[in-house]
Coordinates of C-alpha atoms in Angstrom, one line a residue:
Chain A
X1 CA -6.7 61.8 -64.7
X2 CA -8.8 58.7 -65.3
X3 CA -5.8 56.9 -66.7
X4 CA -3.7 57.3 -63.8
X5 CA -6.2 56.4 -61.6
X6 CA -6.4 53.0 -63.3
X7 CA -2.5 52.4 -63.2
X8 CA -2.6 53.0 -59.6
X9 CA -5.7 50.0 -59.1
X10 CA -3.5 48.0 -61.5
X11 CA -0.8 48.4 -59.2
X12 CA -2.6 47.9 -56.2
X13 CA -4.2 44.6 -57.3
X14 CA -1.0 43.4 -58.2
X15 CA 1.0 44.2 -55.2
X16 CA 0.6 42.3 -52.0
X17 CA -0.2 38.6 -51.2
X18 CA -0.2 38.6 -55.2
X19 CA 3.5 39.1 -55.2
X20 CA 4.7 37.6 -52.5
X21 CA 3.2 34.0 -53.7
X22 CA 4.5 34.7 -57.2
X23 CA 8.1 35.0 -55.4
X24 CA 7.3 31.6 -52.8
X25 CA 6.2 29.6 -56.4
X26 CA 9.4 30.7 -58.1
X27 CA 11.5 30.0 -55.0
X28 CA 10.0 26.6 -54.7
X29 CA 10.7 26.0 -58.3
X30 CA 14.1 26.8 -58.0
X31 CA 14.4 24.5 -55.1
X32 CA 12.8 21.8 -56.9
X33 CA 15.5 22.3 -59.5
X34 CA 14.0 24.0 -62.1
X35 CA 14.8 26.6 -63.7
X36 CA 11.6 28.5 -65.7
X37 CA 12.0 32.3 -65.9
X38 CA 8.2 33.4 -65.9
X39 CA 9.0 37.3 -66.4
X40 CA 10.2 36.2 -69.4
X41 CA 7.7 33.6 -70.3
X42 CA 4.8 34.9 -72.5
X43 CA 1.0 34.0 -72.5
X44 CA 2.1 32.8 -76.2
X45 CA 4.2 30.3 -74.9
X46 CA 1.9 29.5 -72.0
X47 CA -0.4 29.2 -74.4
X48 CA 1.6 26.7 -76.6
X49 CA 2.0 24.8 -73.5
X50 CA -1.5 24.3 -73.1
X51 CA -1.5 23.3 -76.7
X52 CA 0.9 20.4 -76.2
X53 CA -1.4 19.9 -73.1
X54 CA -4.2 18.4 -75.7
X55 CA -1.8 16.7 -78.3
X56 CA -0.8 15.0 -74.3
X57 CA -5.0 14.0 -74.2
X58 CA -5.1 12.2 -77.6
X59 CA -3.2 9.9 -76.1
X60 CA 0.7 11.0 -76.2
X61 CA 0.8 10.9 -73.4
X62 CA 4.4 10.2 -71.5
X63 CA 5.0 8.4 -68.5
X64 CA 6.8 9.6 -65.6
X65 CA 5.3 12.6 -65.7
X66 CA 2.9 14.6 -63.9
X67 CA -0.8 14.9 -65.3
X68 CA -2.7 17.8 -66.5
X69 CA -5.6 16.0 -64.2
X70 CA -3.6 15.4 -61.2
X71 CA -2.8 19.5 -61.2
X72 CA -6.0 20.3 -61.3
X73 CA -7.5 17.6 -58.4
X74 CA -4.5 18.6 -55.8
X75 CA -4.5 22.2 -56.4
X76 CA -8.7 22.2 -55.8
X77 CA -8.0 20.1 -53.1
X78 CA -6.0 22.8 -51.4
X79 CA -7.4 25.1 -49.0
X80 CA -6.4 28.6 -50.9
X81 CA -7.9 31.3 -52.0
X82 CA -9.0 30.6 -55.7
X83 CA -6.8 33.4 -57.1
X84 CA -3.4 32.2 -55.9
X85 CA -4.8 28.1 -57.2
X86 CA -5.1 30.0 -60.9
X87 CA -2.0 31.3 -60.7
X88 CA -0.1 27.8 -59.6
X89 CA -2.5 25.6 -62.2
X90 CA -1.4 27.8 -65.0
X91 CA 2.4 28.0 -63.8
X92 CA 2.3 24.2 -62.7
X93 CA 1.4 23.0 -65.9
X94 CA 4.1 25.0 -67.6
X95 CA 6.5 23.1 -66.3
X96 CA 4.2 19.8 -65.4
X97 CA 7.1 17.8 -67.5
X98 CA 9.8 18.5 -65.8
X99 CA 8.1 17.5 -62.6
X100 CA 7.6 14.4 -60.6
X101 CA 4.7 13.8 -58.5
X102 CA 6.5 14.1 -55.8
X103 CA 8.1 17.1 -56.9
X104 CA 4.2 18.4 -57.4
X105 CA 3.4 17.2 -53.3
X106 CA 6.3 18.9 -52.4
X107 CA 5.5 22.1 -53.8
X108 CA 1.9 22.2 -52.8
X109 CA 2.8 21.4 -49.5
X110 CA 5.3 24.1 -48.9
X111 CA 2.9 26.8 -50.4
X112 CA 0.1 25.7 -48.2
X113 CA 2.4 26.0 -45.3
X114 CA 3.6 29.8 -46.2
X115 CA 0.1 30.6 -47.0
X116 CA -1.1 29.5 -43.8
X117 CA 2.0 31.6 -42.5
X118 CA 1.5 34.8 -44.0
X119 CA -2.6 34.6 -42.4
X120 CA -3.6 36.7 -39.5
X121 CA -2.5 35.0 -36.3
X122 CA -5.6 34.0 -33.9
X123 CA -6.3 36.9 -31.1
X124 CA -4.5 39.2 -33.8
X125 CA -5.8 42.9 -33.2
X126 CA -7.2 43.3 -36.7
X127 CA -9.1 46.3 -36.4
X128 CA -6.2 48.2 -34.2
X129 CA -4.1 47.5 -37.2
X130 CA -7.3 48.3 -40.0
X131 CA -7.6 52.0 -38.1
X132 CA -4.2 52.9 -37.8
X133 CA -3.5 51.8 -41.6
X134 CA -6.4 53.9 -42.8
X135 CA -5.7 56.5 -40.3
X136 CA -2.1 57.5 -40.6
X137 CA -2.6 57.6 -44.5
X138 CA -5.5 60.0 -43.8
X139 CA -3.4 62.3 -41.8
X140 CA -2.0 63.4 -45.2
X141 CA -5.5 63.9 -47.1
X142 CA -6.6 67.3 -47.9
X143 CA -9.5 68.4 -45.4
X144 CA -11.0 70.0 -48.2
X145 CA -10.9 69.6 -51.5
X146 CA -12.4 72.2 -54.2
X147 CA -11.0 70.7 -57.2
X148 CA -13.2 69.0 -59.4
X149 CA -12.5 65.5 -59.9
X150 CA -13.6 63.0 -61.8
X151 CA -16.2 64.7 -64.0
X152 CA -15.5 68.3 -65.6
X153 CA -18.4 71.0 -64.0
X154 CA -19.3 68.5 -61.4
X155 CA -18.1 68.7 -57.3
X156 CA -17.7 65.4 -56.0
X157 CA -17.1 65.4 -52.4
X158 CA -13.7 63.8 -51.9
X159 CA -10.9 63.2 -49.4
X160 CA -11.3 63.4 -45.8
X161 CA -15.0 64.6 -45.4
X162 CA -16.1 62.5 -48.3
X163 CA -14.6 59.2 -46.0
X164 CA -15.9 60.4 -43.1
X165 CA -19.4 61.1 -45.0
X166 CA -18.8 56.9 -45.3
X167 CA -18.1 55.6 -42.4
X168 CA -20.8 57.8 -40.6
X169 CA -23.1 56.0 -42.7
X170 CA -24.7 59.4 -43.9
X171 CA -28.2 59.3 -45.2
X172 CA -28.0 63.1 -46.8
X173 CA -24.6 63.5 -48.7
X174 CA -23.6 66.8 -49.9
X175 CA -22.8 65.7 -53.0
X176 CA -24.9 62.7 -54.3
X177 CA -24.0 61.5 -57.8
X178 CA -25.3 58.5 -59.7
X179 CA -22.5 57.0 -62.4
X180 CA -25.3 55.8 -65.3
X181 CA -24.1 53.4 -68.1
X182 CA -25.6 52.6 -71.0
X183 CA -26.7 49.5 -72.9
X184 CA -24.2 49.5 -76.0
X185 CA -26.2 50.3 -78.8
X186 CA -26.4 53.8 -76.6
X187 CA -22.9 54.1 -75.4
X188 CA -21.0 54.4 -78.1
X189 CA -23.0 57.2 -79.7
X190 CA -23.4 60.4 -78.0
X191 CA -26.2 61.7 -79.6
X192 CA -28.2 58.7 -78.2
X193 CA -26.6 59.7 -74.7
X194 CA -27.0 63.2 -75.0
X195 CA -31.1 62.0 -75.3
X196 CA -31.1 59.3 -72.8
X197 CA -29.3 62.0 -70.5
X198 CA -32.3 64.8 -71.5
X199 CA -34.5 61.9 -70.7
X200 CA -33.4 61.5 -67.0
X201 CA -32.6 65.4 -65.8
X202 CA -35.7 66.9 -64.2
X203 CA -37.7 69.3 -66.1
X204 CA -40.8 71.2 -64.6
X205 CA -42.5 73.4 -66.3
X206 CA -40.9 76.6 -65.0
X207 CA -37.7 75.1 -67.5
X208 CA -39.5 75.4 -70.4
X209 CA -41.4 78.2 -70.3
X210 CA -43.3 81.8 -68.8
X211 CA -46.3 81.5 -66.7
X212 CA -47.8 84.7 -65.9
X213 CA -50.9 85.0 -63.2
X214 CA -53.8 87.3 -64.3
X215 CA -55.4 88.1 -61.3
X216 CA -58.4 89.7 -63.9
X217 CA -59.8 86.3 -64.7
X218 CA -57.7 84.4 -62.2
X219 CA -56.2 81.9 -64.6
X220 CA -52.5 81.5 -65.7
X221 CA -50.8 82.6 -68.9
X222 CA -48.5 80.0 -69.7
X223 CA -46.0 80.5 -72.5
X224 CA -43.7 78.0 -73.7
X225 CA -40.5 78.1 -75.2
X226 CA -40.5 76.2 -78.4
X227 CA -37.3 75.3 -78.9
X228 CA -36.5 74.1 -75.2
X229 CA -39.8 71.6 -75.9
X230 CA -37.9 70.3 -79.3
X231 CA -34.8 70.3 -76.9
X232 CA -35.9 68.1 -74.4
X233 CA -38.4 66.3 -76.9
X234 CA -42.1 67.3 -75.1
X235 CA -45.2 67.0 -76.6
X236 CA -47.6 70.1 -76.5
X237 CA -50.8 67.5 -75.7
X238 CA -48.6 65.1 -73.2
X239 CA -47.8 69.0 -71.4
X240 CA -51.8 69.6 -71.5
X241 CA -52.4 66.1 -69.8
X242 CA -50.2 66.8 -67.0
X243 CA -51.0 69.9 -66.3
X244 CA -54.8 68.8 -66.0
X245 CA -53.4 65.8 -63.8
X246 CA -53.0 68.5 -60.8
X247 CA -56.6 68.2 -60.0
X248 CA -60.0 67.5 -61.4
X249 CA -61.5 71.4 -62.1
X250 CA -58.2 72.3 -63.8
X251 CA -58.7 73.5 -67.4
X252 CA -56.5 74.4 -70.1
X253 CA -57.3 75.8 -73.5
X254 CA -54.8 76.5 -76.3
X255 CA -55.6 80.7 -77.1
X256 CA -53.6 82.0 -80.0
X257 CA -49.7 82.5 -80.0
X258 CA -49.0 79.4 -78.7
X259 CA -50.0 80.1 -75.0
X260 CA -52.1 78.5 -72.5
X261 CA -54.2 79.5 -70.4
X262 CA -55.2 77.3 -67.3
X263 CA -57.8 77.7 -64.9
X264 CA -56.9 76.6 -61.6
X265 CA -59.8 75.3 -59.3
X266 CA -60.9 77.8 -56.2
X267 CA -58.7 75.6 -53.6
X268 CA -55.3 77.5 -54.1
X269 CA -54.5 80.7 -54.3
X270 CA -53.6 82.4 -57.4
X271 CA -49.9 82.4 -56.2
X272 CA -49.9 79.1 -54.6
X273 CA -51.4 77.8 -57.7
X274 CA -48.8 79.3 -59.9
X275 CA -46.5 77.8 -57.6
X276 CA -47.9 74.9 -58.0
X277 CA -47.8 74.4 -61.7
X278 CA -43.8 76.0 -62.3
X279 CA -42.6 72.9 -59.8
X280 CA -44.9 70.4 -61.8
X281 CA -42.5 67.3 -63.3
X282 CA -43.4 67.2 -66.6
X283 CA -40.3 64.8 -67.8
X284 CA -37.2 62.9 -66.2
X285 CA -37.0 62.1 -62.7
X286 CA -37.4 64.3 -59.8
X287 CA -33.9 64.8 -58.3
X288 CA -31.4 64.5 -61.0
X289 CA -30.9 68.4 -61.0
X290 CA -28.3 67.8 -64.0
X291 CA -26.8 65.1 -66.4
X292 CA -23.5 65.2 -68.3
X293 CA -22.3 63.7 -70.5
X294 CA -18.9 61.9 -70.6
X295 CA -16.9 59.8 -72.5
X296 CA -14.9 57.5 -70.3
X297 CA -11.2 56.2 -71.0
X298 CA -12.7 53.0 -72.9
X299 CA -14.5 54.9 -75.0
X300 CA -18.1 54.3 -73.4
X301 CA -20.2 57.3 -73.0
X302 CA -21.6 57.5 -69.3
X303 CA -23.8 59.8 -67.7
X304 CA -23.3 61.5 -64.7
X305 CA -25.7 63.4 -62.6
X306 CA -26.0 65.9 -59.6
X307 CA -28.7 64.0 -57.6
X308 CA -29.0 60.3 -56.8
X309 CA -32.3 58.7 -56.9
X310 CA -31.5 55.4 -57.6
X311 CA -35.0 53.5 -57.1
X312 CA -36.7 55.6 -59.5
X313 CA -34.4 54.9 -61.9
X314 CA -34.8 51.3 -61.5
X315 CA -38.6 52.0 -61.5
X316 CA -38.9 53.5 -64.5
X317 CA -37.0 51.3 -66.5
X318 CA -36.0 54.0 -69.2
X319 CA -34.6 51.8 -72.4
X320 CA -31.1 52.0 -73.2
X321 CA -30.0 52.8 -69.6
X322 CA -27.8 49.7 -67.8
X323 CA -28.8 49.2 -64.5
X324 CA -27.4 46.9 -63.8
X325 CA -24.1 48.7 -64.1
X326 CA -25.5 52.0 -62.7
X327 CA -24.0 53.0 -58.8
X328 CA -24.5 55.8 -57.0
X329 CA -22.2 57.3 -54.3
X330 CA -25.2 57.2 -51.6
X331 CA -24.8 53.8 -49.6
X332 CA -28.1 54.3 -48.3
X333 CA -30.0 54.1 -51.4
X334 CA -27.6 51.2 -52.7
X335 CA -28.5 49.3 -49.0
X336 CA -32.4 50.3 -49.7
X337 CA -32.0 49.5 -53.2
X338 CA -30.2 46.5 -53.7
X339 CA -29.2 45.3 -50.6
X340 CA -26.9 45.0 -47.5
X341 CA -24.1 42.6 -49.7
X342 CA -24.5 45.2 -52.6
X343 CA -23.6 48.0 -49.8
X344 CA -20.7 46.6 -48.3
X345 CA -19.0 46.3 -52.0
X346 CA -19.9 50.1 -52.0
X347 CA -18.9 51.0 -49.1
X348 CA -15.5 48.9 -50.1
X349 CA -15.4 50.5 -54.1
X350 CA -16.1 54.2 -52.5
X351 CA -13.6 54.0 -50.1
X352 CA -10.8 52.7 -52.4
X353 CA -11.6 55.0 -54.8
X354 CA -11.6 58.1 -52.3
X355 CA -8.0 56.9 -51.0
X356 CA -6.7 55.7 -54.7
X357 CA -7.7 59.7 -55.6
X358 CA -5.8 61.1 -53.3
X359 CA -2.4 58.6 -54.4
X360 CA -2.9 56.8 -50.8
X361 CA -2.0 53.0 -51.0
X362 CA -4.1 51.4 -48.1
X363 CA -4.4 48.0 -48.2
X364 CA -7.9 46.4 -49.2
X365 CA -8.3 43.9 -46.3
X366 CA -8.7 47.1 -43.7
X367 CA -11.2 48.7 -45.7
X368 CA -13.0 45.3 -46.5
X369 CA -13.0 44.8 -42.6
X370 CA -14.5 48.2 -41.7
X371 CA -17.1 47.6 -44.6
X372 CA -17.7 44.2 -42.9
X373 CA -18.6 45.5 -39.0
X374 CA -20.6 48.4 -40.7
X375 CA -22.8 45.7 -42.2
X376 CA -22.8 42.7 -39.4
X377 CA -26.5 43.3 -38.8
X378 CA -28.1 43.3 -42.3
X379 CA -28.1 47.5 -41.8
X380 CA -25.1 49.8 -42.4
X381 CA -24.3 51.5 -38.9
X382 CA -22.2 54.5 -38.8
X383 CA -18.6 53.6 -36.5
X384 CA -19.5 56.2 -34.1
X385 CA -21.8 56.8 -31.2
X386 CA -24.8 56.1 -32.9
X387 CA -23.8 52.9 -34.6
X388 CA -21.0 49.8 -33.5
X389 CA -19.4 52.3 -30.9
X390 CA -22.5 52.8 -29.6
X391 CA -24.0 49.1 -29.4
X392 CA -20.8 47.6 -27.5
X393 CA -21.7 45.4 -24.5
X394 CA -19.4 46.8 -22.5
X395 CA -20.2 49.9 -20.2
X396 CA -16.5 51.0 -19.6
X397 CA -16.0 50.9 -23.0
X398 CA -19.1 52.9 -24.4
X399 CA -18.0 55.5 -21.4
X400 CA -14.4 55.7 -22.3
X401 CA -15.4 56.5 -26.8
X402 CA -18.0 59.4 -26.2
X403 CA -20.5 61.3 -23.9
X404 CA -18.6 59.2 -20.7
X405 CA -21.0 60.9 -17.9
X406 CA -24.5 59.6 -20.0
X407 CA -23.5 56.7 -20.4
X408 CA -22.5 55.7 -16.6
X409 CA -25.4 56.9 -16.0
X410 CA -27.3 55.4 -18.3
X411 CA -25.3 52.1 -16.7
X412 CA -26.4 53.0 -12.9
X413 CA -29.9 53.5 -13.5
X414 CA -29.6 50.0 -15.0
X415 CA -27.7 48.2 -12.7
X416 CA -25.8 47.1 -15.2
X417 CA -22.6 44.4 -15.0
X418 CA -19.0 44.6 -17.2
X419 CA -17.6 41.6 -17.4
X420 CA -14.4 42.8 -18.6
X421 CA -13.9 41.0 -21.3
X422 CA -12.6 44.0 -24.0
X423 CA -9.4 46.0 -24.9
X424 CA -10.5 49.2 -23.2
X425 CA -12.1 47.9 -19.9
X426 CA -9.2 46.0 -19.0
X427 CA -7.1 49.0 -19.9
X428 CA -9.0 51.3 -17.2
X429 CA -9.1 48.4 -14.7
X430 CA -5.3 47.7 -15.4
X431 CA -5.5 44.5 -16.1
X432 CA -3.5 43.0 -19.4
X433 CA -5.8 42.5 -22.6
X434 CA -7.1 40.0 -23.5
X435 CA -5.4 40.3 -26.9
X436 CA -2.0 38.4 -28.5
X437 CA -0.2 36.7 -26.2
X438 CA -2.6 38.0 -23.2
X439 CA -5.7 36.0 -24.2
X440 CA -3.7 32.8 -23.5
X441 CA -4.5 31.4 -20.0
X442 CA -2.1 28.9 -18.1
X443 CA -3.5 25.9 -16.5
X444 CA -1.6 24.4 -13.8
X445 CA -1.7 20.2 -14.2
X446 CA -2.4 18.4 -10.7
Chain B
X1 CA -38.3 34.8 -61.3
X2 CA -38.2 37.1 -63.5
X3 CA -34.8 38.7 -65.0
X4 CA -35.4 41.9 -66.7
X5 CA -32.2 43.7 -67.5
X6 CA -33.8 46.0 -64.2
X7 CA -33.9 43.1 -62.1
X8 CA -31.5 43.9 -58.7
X9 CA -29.7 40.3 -59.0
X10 CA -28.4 41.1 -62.2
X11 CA -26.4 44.5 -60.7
X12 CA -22.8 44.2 -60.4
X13 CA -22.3 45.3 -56.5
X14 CA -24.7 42.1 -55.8
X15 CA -23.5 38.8 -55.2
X16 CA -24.8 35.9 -55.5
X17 CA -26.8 34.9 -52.4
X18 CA -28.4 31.0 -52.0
X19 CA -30.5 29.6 -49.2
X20 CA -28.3 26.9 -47.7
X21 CA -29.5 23.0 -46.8
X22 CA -29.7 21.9 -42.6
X23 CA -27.0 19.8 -43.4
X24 CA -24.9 22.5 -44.7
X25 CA -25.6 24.8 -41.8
X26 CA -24.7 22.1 -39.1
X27 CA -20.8 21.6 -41.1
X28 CA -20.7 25.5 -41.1
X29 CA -21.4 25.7 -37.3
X30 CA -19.7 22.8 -36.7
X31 CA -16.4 24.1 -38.4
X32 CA -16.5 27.8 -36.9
X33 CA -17.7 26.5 -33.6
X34 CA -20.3 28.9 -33.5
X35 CA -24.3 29.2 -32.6
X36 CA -26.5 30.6 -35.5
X37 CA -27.3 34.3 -33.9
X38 CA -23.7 34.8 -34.1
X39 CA -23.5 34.4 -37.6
X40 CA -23.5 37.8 -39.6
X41 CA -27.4 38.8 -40.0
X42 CA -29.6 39.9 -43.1
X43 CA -33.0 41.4 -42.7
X44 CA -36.2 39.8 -44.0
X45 CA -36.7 43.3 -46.2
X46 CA -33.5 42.8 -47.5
X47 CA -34.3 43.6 -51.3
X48 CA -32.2 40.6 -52.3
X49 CA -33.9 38.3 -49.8
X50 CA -37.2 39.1 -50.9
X51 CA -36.2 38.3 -54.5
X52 CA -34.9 34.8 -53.7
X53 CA -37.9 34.4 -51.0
X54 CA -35.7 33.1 -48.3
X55 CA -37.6 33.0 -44.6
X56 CA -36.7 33.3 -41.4
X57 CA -34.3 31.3 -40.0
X58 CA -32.5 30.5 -43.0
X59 CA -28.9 30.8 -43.7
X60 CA -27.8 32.5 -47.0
X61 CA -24.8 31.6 -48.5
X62 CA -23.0 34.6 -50.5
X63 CA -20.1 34.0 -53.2
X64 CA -18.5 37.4 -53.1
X65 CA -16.2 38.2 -55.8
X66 CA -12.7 39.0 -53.6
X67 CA -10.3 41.7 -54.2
X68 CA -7.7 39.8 -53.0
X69 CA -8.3 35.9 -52.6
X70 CA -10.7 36.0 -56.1
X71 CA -13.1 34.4 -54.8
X72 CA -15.0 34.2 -50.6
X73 CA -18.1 32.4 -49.0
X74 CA -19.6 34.3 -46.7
X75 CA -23.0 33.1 -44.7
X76 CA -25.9 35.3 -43.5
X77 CA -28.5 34.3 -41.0
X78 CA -32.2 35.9 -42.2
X79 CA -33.6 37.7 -39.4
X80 CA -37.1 39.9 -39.2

């Protein structure tokens, strides 16, 4: 249910800080006096307003008033986030002639101040608060899912082990899928896709035809099936070439009825050698096992394959495909491929999208936070043992996650210190954390 | 630099990342009260790093598209 699935990232975006600032603006407005109804206001008449805005800069203009230009330079000037300054610019200069500058320094200031407010207090547990938001949601997420979302015929890991498949930072997923779309002139027709697709799934020559091994003459019968060739658009000669690309005593003659025979060199064995040939790549790229074909909600035809292998794609720069919208579920490859910034906005899409599939509404800060300690080091680490658990300075705290024995002893052997400076070595010792209210030190005055 | 429609800078999951001045990374250091190292890292084989050809020691600011503020600067130090 693509459809849904949007409504629900509408929503999301939309809820939130988003609202909340809405609400503060329209509170300050009424306090200010004014009364402007923006549910009911429509981008028409915002849009009109902006249209008086440049009768205003011919010079009619009217004094007393605050200007278009003095909007603009106070609202850049404050320190917020650049989506809630849109917001006030456009609502400000609705109602710019009912105010007075004052009025404008007034209102500015008292959103800075809630903004500042509504931010994360210093010494704030953050990632306490990002697990247990993602955690008590995931409580309620199916451990295993076998319905098939997303694409018809195709498993996509989801859920529980597909978020657990994330944050473990797994190089081998079960399900690897790559999301291909296509440059326009490709996208809206699906016979181009359906070729584009038939150039991108695998095809070895055991696809498209018979070989038989004739242990008489020690040679291969090869016999292909003409209408998978017309199918998947292969050349009879291009075939030939590749086949004789496996080394340089292989022969191949055309006999009559369309088969070939090849004569392997006396390095393999008859069997190995038939082997050999079957599993030889004679079009797409090796990995995509399958491509489908979909038509998304907008319209677009995308492809959609079982197998990521996002580098060759890049590589072999196939003509009509859009890279630079293609994504693949495998983090790894996106890291390898484009980059450690690239992979923490996947590791952020994938794990909205896993939670939004499920109907779980978890915040995007917490997921934005875990994708940000995975990717600290220009690598993405699993959570676990093996990554940020793992790497902690603190002994006490690396003994009290996992494998506690190893890891004192690990400590002994290296004589080394814990300065006691985390949540959970002050918790063993007993002492209050260093966290909230506890990281604040009193210092008598002589 | 070349731009093909293949080229990695071009992908939407990538954001724009720019080799900063001195100056600029003193005010950023100056403002978080921080030291360099602890300033999030980006490796030297870092496929976007090799496109812009930033070296060692250099700090890359990265304009991130935001789900929730819009727009975010965020600074990476290049290490090997």
């Amino acid at each position: 249910m693509p459809e849904e699935k949007e409504g629900v990232a509408e929503e999301l975006m939309k809820s939130g800080v988003e609202e909340e600032i809405a609400e503060l603006i329209k509170e300050e407005f009424m306090q200010a006096e004014l009364t402007v109804d923006f549910e009911e206001l429509s981008d028409m008449q915002i849009e009109e307003a902006y249209v008086e805005d440049i009768l205003v800069m011919l010079g009619r203009e009217e004094e007393g008033e605050v200007k278009l230009g003095d909007i603009e330079l106070k609202v850049n000037k404050s320190e917020m986030p650049e989506k809630i300054k849109d917001e006030l610019k456009k609502k400000l200069k609705v109602v710019r002639r009912k105010l007075s500058s004052e009025n404008l320094d007034e209102i500015l200031g008292k959103i800075a101040e809630k903004y500042e407010k509504a931010q994360v207090e210093p010494r704030e547990a953050v990632g306490i608060v990002a697990a247990q938001s993602i955690g008590e949601p995931g409580t309620q997420m199916t451990m295993r899912t076998f319905h098939y979302a997303g694409v018809g015929a195709i498993y996509i890991t989801q859920g529980l082990p597909r978020i657990i498949e994330i944050v473990d930072a797994r190089k081998n997923l079960s399900t690897p899928t790559m999301r291909i779309k296509l440059m326009e002139e490709c996208a809206l027709e699906r016979n181009k896709a359906e070729e584009l697709a038939v150039k991108i799934k695998e095809t070895h020559i055991g696809d498209i035809g018979k070989i038989e091994a004739s242990t008489e003459d020690m040679s291969l019968w090869l016999s292909l099936n003409e209408r998978e060739l017309e199918k998947r658009h292969i050349k009879k000669e291009d075939l030939e070439e590749k086949v004789k690309g496996i080394g340089t005593d292989v022969l191949v003659e055309g006999v009559e009825d369309g088969k070939l025979r090849i004569h392997g060199n006396n390095k393999f064995r008859l069997t190995e050698f038939e082997k050999k040939v079957s599993n030889l790549l004679v079009k797409g790229i090796e990995g995509i096992k399958r491509v489908l074909v979909r038509r998304d909600p907008d319209g677009e035809y995308v492809l959609y394959t079982v197998g990521s292998e996002l580098k060759k794609l890049k590589n072999q720069k196939i003509e009509g495909v859009d890279f630079g919208r293609t994504t693949t579920n495998n983090i790894a490859e996106i890291a390898d491929v484009l980059g450690i910034e690239a992979a923490r906005n996947a590791i952020i899409d994938e794990m909205m999208s896993t939670l939004e599939e499920q109907g779980l509404d978890v915040d995007a800060r917490h997921i934005t936070l875990i994708a940000d300690a995975m990717t600290m080091d220009g690598e993405v680490k699993q959570i676990g043992r093996h990554g940020i658990a793992g790497e902690k300075s603190s002994v006490l705290s690396r003994a009290a996650f996992e494998v506690t024995v190893d890891n004192l002893l690990e400590a002994a052997i290296h004589g080394e210190t814990d300065g006691l400076r985390g949540v959970t070595e002050n918790v063993i010792v007993g002492q209050p954390i260093r966290l909230g209210t506890g990281a604040i030190d009193l210092v008598a005055r002589k | 630099m070349k731009k093909g429609k293949f080229s990695i800078l071009e992908h939407e999951l990538v954001p724009e990342h720019m080799v900063i001045e001195e100056s600029e990374i003193k005010e950023l250091l100056d403002k978080y009260k921080i030291k360099k190292g602890q300033l999030p890292k980006i490796k030297l084989s870092d496929s976007v790093i090799k496109e812009i050809k930033a070296e060692v020691g250099d700090v890359v600011k990265i304009t991130r598209r935001s789900r929730t503020a819009g727009k975010s600067l965020s600074y990476r130090l290049v290490i090997e």
